[in-house]
JSON list of C-alpha atoms in Angstrom, two decimals:
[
{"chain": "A", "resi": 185, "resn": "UNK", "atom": "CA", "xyz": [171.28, 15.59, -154.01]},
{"chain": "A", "resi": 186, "resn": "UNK", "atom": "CA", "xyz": [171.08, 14.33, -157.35]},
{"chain": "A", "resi": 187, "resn": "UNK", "atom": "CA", "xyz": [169.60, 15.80, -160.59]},
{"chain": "A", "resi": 188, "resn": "UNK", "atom": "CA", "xyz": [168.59, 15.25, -164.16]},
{"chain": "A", "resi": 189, "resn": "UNK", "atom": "CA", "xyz": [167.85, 17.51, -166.67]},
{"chain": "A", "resi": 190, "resn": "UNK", "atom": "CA", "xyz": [166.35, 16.20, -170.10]},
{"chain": "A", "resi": 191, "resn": "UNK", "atom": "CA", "xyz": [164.11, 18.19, -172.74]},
{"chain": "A", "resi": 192, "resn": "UNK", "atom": "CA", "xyz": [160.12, 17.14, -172.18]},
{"chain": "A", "resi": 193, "resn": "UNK", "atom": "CA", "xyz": [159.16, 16.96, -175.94]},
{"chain": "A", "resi": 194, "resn": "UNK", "atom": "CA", "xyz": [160.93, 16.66, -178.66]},
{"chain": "A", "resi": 195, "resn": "UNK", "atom": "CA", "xyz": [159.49, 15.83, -182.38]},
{"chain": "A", "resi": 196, "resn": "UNK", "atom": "CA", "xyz": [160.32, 14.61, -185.18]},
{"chain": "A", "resi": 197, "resn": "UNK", "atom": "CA", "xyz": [159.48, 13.21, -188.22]},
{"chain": "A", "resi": 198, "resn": "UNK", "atom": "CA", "xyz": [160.06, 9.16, -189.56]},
{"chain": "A", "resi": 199, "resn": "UNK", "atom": "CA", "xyz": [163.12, 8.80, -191.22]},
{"chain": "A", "resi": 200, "resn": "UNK", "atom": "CA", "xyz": [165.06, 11.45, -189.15]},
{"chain": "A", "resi": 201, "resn": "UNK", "atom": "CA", "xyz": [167.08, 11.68, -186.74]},
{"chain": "A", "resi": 202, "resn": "UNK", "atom": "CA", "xyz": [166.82, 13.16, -183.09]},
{"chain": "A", "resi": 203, "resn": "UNK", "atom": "CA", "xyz": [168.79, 13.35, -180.54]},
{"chain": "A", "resi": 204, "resn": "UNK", "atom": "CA", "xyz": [167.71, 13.75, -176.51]},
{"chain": "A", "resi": 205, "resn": "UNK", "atom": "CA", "xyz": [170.40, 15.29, -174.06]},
{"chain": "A", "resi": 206, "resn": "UNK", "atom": "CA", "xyz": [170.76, 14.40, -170.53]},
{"chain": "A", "resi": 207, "resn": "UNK", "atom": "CA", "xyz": [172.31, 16.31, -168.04]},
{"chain": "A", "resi": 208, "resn": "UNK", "atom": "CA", "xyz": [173.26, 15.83, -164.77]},
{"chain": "A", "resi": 209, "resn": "UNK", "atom": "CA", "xyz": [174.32, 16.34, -161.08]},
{"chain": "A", "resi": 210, "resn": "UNK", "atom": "CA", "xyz": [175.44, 13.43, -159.06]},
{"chain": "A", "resi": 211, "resn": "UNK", "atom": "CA", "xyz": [177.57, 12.64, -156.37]},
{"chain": "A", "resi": 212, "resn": "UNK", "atom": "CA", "xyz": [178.78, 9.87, -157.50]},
{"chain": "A", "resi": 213, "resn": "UNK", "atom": "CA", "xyz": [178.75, 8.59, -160.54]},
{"chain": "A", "resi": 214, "resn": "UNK", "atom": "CA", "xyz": [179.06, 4.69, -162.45]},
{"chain": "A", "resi": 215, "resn": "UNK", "atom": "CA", "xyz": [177.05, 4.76, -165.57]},
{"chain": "A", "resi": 216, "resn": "UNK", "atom": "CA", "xyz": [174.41, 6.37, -167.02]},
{"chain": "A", "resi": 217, "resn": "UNK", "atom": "CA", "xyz": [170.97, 4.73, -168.77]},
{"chain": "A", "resi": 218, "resn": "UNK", "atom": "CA", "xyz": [168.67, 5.14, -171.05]},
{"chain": "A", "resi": 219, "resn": "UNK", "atom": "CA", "xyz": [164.96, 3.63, -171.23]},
{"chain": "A", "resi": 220, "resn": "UNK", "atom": "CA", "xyz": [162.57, 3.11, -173.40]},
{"chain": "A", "resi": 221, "resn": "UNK", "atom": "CA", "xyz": [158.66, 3.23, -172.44]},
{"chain": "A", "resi": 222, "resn": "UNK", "atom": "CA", "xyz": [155.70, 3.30, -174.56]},
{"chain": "A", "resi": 223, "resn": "UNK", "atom": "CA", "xyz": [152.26, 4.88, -173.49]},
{"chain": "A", "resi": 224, "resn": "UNK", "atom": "CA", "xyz": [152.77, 3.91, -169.80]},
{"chain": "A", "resi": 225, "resn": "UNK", "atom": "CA", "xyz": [154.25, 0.03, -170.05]},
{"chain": "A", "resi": 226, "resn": "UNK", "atom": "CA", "xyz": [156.84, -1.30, -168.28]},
{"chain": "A", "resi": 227, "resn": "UNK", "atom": "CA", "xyz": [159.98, 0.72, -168.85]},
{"chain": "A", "resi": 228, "resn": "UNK", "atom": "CA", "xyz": [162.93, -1.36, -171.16]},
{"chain": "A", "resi": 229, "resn": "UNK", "atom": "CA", "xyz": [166.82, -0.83, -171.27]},
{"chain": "A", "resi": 230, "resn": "UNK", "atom": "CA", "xyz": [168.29, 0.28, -174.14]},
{"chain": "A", "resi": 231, "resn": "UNK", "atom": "CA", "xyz": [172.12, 1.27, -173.33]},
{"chain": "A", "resi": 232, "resn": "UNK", "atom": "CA", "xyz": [174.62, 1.83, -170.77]},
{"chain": "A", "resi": 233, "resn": "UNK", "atom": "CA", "xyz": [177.16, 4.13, -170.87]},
{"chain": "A", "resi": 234, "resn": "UNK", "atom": "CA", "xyz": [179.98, 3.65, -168.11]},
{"chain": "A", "resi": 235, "resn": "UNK", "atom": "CA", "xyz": [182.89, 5.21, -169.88]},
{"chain": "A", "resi": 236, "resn": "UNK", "atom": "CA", "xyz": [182.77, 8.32, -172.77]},
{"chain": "A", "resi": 237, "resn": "UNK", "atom": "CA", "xyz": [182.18, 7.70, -176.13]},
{"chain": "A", "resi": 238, "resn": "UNK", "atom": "CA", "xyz": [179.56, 6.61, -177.88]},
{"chain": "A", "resi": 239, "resn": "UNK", "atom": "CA", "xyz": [178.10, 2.85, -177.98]},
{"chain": "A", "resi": 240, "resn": "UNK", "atom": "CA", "xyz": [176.11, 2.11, -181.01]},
{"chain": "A", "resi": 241, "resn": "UNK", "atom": "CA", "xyz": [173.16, -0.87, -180.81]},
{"chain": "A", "resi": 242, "resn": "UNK", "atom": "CA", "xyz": [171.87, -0.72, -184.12]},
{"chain": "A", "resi": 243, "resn": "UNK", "atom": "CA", "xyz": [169.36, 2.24, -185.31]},
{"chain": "A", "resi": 244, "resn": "UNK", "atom": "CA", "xyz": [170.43, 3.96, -181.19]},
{"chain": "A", "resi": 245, "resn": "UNK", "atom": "CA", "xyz": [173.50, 5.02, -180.02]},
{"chain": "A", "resi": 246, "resn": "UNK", "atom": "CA", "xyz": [173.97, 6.64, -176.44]},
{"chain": "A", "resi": 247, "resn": "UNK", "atom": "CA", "xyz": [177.22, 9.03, -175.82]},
{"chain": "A", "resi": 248, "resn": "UNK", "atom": "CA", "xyz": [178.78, 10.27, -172.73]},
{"chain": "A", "resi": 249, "resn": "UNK", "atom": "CA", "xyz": [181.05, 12.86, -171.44]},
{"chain": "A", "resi": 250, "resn": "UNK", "atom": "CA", "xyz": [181.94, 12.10, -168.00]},
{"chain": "A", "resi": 251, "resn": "UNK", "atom": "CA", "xyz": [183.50, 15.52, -167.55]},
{"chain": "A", "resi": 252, "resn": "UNK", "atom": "CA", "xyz": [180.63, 17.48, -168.94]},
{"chain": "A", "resi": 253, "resn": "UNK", "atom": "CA", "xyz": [178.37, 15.19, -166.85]},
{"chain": "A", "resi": 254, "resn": "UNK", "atom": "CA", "xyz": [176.46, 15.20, -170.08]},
{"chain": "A", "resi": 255, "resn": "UNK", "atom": "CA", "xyz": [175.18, 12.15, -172.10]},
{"chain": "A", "resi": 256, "resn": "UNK", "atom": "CA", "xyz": [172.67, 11.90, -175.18]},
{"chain": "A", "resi": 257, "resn": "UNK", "atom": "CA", "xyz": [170.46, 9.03, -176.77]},
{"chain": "A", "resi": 258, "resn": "UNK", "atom": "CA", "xyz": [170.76, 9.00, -180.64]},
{"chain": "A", "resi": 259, "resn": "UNK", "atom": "CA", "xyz": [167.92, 7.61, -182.75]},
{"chain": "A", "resi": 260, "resn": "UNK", "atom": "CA", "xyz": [168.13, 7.28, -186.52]},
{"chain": "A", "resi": 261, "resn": "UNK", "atom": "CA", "xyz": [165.88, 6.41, -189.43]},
{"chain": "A", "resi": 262, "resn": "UNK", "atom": "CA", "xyz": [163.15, 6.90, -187.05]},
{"chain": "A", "resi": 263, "resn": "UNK", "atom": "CA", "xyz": [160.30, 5.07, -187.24]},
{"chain": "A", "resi": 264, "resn": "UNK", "atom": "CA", "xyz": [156.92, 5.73, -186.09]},
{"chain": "A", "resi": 265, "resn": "UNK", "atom": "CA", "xyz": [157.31, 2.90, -183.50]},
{"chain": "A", "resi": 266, "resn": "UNK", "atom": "CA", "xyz": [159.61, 5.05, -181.94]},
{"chain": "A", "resi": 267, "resn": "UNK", "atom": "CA", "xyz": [157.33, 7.35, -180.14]},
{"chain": "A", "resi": 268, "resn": "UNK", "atom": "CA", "xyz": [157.29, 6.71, -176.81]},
{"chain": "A", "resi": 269, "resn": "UNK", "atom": "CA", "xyz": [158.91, 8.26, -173.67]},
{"chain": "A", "resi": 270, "resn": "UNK", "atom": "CA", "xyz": [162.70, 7.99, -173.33]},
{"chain": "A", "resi": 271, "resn": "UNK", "atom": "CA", "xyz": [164.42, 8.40, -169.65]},
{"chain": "A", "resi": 272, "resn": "UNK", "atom": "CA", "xyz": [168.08, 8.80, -168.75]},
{"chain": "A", "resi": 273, "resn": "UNK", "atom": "CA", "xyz": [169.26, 6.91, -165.56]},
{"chain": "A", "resi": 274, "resn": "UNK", "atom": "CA", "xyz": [172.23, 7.80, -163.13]},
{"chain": "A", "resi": 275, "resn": "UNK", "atom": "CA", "xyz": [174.04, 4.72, -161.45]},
{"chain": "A", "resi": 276, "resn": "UNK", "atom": "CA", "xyz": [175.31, 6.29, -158.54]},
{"chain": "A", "resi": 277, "resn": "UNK", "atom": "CA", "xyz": [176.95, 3.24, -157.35]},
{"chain": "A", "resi": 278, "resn": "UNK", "atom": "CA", "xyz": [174.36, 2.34, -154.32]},
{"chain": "A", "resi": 279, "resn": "UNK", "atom": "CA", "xyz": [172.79, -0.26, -156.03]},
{"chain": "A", "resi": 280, "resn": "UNK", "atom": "CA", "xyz": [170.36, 2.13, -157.61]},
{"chain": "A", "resi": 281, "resn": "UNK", "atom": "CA", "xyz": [169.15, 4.39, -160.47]},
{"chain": "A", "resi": 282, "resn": "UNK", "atom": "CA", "xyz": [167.74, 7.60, -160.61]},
{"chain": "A", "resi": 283, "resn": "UNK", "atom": "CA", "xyz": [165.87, 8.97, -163.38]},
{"chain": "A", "resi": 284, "resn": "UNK", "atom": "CA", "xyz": [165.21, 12.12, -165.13]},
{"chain": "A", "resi": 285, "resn": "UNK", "atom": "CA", "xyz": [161.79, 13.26, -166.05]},
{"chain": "A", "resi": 286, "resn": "UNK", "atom": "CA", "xyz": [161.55, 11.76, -169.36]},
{"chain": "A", "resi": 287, "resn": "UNK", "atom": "CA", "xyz": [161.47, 12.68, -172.96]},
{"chain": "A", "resi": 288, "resn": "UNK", "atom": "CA", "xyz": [158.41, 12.53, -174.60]},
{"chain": "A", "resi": 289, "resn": "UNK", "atom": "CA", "xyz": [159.25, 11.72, -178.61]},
{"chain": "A", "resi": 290, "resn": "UNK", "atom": "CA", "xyz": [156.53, 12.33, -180.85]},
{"chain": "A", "resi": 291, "resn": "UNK", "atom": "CA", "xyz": [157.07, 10.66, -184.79]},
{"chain": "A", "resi": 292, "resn": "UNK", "atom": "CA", "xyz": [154.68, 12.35, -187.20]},
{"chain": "A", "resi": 293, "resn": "UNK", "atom": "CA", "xyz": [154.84, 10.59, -190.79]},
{"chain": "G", "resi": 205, "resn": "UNK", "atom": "CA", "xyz": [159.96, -17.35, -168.12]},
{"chain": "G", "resi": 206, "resn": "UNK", "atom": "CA", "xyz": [157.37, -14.83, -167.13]},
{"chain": "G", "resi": 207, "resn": "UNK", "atom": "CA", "xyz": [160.06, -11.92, -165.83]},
{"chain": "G", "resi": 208, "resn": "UNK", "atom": "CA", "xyz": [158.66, -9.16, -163.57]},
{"chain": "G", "resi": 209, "resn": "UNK", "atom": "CA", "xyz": [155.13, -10.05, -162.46]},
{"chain": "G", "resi": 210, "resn": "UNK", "atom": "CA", "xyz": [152.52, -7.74, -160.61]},
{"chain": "G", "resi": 211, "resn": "UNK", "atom": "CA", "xyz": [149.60, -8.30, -158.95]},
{"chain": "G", "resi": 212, "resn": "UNK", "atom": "CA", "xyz": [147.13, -6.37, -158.93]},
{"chain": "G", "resi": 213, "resn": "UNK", "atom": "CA", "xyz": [146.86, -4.77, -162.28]},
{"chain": "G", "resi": 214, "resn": "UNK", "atom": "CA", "xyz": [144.57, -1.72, -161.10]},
{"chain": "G", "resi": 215, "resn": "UNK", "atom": "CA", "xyz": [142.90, -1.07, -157.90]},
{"chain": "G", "resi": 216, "resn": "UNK", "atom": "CA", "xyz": [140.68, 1.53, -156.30]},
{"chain": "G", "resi": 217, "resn": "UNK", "atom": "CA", "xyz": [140.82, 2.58, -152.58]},
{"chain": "G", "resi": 218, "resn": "UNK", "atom": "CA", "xyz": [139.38, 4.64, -150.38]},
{"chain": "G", "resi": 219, "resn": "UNK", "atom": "CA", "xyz": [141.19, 6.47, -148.27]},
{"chain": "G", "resi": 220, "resn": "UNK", "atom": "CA", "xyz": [142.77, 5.11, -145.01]},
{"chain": "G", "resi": 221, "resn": "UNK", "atom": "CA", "xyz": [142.17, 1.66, -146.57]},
{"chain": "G", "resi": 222, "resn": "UNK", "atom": "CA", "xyz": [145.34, -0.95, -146.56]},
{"chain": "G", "resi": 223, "resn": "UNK", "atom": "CA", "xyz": [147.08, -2.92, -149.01]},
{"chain": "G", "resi": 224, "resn": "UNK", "atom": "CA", "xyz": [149.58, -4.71, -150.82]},
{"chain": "G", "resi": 225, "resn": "UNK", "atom": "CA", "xyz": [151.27, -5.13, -154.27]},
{"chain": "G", "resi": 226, "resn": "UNK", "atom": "CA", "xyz": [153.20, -7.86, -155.17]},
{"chain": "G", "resi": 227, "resn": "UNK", "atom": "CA", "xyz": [156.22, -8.15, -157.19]},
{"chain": "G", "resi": 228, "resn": "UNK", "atom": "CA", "xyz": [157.60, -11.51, -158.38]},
{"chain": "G", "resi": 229, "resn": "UNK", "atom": "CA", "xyz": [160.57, -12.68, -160.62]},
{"chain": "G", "resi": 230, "resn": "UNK", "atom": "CA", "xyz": [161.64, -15.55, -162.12]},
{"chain": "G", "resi": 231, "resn": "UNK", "atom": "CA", "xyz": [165.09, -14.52, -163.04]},
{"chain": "G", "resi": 232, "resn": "UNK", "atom": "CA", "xyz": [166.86, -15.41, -159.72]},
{"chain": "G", "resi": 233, "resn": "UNK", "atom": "CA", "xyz": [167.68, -11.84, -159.23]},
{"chain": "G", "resi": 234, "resn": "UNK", "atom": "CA", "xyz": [169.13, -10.47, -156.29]},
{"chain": "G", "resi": 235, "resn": "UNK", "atom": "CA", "xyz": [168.09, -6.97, -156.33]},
{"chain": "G", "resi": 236, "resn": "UNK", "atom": "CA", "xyz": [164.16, -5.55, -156.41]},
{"chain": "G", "resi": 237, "resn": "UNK", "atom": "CA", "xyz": [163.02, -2.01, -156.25]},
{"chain": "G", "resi": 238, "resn": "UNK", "atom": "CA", "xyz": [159.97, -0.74, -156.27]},
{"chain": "G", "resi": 239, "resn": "UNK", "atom": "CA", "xyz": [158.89, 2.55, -158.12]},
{"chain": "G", "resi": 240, "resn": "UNK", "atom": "CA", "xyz": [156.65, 5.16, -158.60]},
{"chain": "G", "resi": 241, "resn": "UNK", "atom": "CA", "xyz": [155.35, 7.36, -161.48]},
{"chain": "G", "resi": 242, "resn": "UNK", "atom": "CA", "xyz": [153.27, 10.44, -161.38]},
{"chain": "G", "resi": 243, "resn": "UNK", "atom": "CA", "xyz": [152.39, 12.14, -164.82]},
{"chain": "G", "resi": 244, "resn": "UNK", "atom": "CA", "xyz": [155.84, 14.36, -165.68]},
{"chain": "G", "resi": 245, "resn": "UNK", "atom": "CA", "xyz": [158.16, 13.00, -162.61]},
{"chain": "G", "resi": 246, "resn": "UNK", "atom": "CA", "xyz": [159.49, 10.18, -164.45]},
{"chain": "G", "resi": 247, "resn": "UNK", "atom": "CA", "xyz": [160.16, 7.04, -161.70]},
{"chain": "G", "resi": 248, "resn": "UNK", "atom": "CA", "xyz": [161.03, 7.48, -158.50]},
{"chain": "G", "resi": 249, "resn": "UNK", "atom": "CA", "xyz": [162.50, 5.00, -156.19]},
{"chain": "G", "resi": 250, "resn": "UNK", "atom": "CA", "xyz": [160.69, 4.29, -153.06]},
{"chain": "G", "resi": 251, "resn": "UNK", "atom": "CA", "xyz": [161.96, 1.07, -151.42]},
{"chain": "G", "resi": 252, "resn": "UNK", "atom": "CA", "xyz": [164.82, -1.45, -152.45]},
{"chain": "G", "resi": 253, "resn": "UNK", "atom": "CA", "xyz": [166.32, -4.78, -151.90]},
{"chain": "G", "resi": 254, "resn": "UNK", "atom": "CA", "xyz": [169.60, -5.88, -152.53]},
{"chain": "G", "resi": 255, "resn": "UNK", "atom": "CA", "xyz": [168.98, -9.72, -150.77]},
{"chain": "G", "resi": 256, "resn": "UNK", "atom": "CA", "xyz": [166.30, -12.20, -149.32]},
{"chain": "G", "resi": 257, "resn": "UNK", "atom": "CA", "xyz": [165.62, -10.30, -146.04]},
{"chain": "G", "resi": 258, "resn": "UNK", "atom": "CA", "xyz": [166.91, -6.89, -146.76]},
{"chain": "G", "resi": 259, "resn": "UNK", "atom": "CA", "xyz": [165.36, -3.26, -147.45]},
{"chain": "G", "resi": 260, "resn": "UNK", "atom": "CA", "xyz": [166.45, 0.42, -147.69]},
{"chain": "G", "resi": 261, "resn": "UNK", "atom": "CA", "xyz": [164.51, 3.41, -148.06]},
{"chain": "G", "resi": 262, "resn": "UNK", "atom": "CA", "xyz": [164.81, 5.05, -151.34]},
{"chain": "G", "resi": 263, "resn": "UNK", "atom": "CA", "xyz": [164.28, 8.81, -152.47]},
{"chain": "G", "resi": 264, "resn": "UNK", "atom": "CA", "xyz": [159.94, 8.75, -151.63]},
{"chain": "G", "resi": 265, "resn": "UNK", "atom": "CA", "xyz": [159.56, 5.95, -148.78]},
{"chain": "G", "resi": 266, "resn": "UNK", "atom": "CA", "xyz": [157.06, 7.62, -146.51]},
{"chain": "G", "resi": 267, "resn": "UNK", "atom": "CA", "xyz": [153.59, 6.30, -146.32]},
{"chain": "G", "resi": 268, "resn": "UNK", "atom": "CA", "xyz": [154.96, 2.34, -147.63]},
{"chain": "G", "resi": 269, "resn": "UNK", "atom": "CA", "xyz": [156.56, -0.78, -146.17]},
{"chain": "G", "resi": 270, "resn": "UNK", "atom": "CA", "xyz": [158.27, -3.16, -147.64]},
{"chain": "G", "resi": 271, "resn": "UNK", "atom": "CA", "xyz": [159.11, -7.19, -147.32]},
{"chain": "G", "resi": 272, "resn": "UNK", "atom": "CA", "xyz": [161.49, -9.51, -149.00]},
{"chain": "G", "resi": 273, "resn": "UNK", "atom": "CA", "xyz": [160.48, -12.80, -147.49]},
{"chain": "G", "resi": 274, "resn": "UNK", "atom": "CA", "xyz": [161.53, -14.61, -150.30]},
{"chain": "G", "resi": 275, "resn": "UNK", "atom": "CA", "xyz": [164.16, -14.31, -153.03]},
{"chain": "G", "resi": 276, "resn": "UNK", "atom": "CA", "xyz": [161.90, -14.27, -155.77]},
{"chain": "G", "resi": 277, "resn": "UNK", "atom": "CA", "xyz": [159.03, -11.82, -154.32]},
{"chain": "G", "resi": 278, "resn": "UNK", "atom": "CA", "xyz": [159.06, -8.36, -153.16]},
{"chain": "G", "resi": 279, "resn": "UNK", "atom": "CA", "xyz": [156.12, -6.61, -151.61]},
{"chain": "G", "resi": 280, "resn": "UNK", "atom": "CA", "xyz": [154.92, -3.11, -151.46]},
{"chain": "G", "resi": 281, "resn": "UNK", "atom": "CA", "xyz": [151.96, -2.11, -148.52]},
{"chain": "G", "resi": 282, "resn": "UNK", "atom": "CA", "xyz": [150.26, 1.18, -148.25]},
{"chain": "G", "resi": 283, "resn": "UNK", "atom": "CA", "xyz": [148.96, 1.05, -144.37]},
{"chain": "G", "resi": 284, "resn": "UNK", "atom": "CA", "xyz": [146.85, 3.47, -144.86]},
{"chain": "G", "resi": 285, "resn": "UNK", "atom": "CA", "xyz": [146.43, 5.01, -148.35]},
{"chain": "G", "resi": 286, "resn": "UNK", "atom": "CA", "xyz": [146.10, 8.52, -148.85]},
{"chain": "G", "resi": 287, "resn": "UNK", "atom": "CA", "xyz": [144.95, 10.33, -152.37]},
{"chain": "G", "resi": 288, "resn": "UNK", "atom": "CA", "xyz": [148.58, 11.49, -152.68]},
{"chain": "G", "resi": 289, "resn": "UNK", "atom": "CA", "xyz": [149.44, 7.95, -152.73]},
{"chain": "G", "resi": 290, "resn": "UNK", "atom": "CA", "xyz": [147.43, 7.54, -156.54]},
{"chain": "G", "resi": 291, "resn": "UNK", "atom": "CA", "xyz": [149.98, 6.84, -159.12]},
{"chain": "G", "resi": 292, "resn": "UNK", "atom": "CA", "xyz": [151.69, 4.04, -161.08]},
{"chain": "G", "resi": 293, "resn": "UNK", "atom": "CA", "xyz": [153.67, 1.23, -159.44]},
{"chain": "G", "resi": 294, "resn": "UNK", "atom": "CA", "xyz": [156.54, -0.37, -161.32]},
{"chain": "G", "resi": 295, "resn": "UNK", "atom": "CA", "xyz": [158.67, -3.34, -159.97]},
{"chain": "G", "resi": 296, "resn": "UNK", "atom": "CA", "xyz": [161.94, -4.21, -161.37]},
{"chain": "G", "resi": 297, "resn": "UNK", "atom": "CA", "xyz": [164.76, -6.54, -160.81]},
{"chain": "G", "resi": 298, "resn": "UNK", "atom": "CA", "xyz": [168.32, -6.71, -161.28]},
{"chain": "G", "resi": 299, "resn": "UNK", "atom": "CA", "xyz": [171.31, -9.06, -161.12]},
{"chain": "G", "resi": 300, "resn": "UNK", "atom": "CA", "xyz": [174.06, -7.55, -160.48]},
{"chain": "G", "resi": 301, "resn": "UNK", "atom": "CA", "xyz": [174.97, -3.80, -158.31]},
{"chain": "G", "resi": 302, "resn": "UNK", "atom": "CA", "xyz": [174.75, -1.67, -161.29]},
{"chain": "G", "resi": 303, "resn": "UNK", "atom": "CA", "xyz": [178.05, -0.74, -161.20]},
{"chain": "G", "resi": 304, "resn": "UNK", "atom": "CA", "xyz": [178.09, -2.89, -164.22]},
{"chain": "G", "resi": 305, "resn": "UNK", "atom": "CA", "xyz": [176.50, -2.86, -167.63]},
{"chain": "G", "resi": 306, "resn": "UNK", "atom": "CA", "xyz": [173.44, -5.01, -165.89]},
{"chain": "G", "resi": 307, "resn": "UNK", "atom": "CA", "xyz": [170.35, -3.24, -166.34]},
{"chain": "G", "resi": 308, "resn": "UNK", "atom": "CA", "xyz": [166.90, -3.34, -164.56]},
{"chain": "G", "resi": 309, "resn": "UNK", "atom": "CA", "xyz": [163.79, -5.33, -165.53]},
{"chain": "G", "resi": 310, "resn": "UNK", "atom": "CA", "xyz": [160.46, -3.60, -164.78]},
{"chain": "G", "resi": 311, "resn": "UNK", "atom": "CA", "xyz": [156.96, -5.35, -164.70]},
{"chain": "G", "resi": 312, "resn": "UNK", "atom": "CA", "xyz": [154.15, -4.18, -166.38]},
{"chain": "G", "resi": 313, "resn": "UNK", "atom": "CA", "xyz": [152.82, -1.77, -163.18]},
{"chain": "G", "resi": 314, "resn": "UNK", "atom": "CA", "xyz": [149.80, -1.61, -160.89]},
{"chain": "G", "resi": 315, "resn": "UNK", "atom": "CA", "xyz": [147.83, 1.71, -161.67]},
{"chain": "G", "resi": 316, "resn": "UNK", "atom": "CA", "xyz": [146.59, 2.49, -158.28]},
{"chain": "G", "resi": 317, "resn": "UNK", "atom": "CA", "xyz": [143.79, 5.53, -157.47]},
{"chain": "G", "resi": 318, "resn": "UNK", "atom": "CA", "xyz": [142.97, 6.28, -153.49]},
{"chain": "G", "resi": 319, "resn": "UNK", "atom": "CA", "xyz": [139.76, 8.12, -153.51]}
]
């Protein structure tokens, strides 16, 4: 089977930073995900992780640890447009993702 | 270049009532899944594509069919919908197996309720 963990909530306030952990139990594993969806919309990429380290795309960064099966989504000088629901993706290599539960950020000024 | 399309938007049934969603794409993808998403279970896959004329089952496939008649549509029936069946239905397509830094491209979701 395959399994993600991620916290539920996490908050914050604008200007900080937060980080959301992901981990997980796959059998097999390619890459791991992270999306971006506010209140309900269509879900949208933000990274891809397929080997460890950290890859930065401008305020986010994403790191993984292929040996810890553990990844996390970095967000700095948050903003309130930030708060939204944040989901971490397995590529298991069959041509499909699975996703954790979500994150639920909340930005409070 | 509309993307992921879906029709309907919302849509009320009654139970044991039929129908279908639609799911179209511009890109000239080759890959479409369809998804679902019930308040705190995040999305989870129900059918996929991976070519004109293909499907697979994915991790919640009972109660749905699927058809990928064309390149550029996928659809999604409910024979007979059940109240369990109430939830939000995302599309997305891909290019590439995502053994690759590809990603997926959802549309905007059909919020469905069976009464």
């Amino acid at each position: 089977g395959q399994s993600l963990e991620q916290p539920s909530e996490v908050t914050a306030v604008e200007g900080a930073i937060v980080q959301i952990n992901c981990t997980y139990q796959t059998s097999g594993f390619y890459g791991l995900s992270w999306y971006q969806q506010h209140d309900g919309g269509a879900p949208t990429f933000l990274s891809y992780n397929a080997l460890d380290g950290l890859e930065e795309t401008g305020r986010f960064s994403s790191f993984l640890s292929r040996s810890d099966s553990y990844g996390y989504l970095l967000l700095q000088e948050l903003q309130m447009k930030d708060s939204a629901s944040y989901f971490c993706a397995v590529d298991s290599g069959y041509s499909t993702l699975t996703f954790g539960k979500g994150t639920m950020l909340l930005v409070s000024p | 270049n509309a993307g992921v399309t879906q029709t309907p938007k919302f849509r009320v049934l009654k139970t044991g009532q039929s129908m279908t969603l639609l799911c179209a794409q511009d890109m000239n993808h080759e890959y479409m899944y369809w998804y679902r998403q019930d308040p705190g279970m995040g999305l989870r896959l129900i059918h996929y594509s991976v070519g004109e004329g293909t499907t697979a089952k994915g991790e919640v496939p009972d109660g749905y069919n699927v058809s990928r008649l064309k390149k550029q549509n996928f659809l999604l029936g409910l024979e007979s919908a059940a109240p369990s069946q109430t939830s939000v239905y995302f599309c997305a397509s891909s290019s590439l197996a995502l053994n690759s830094t590809d990603t997926q491209y959802f549309g905007p979701g059909t919020r469905l309720t069976v009464l």
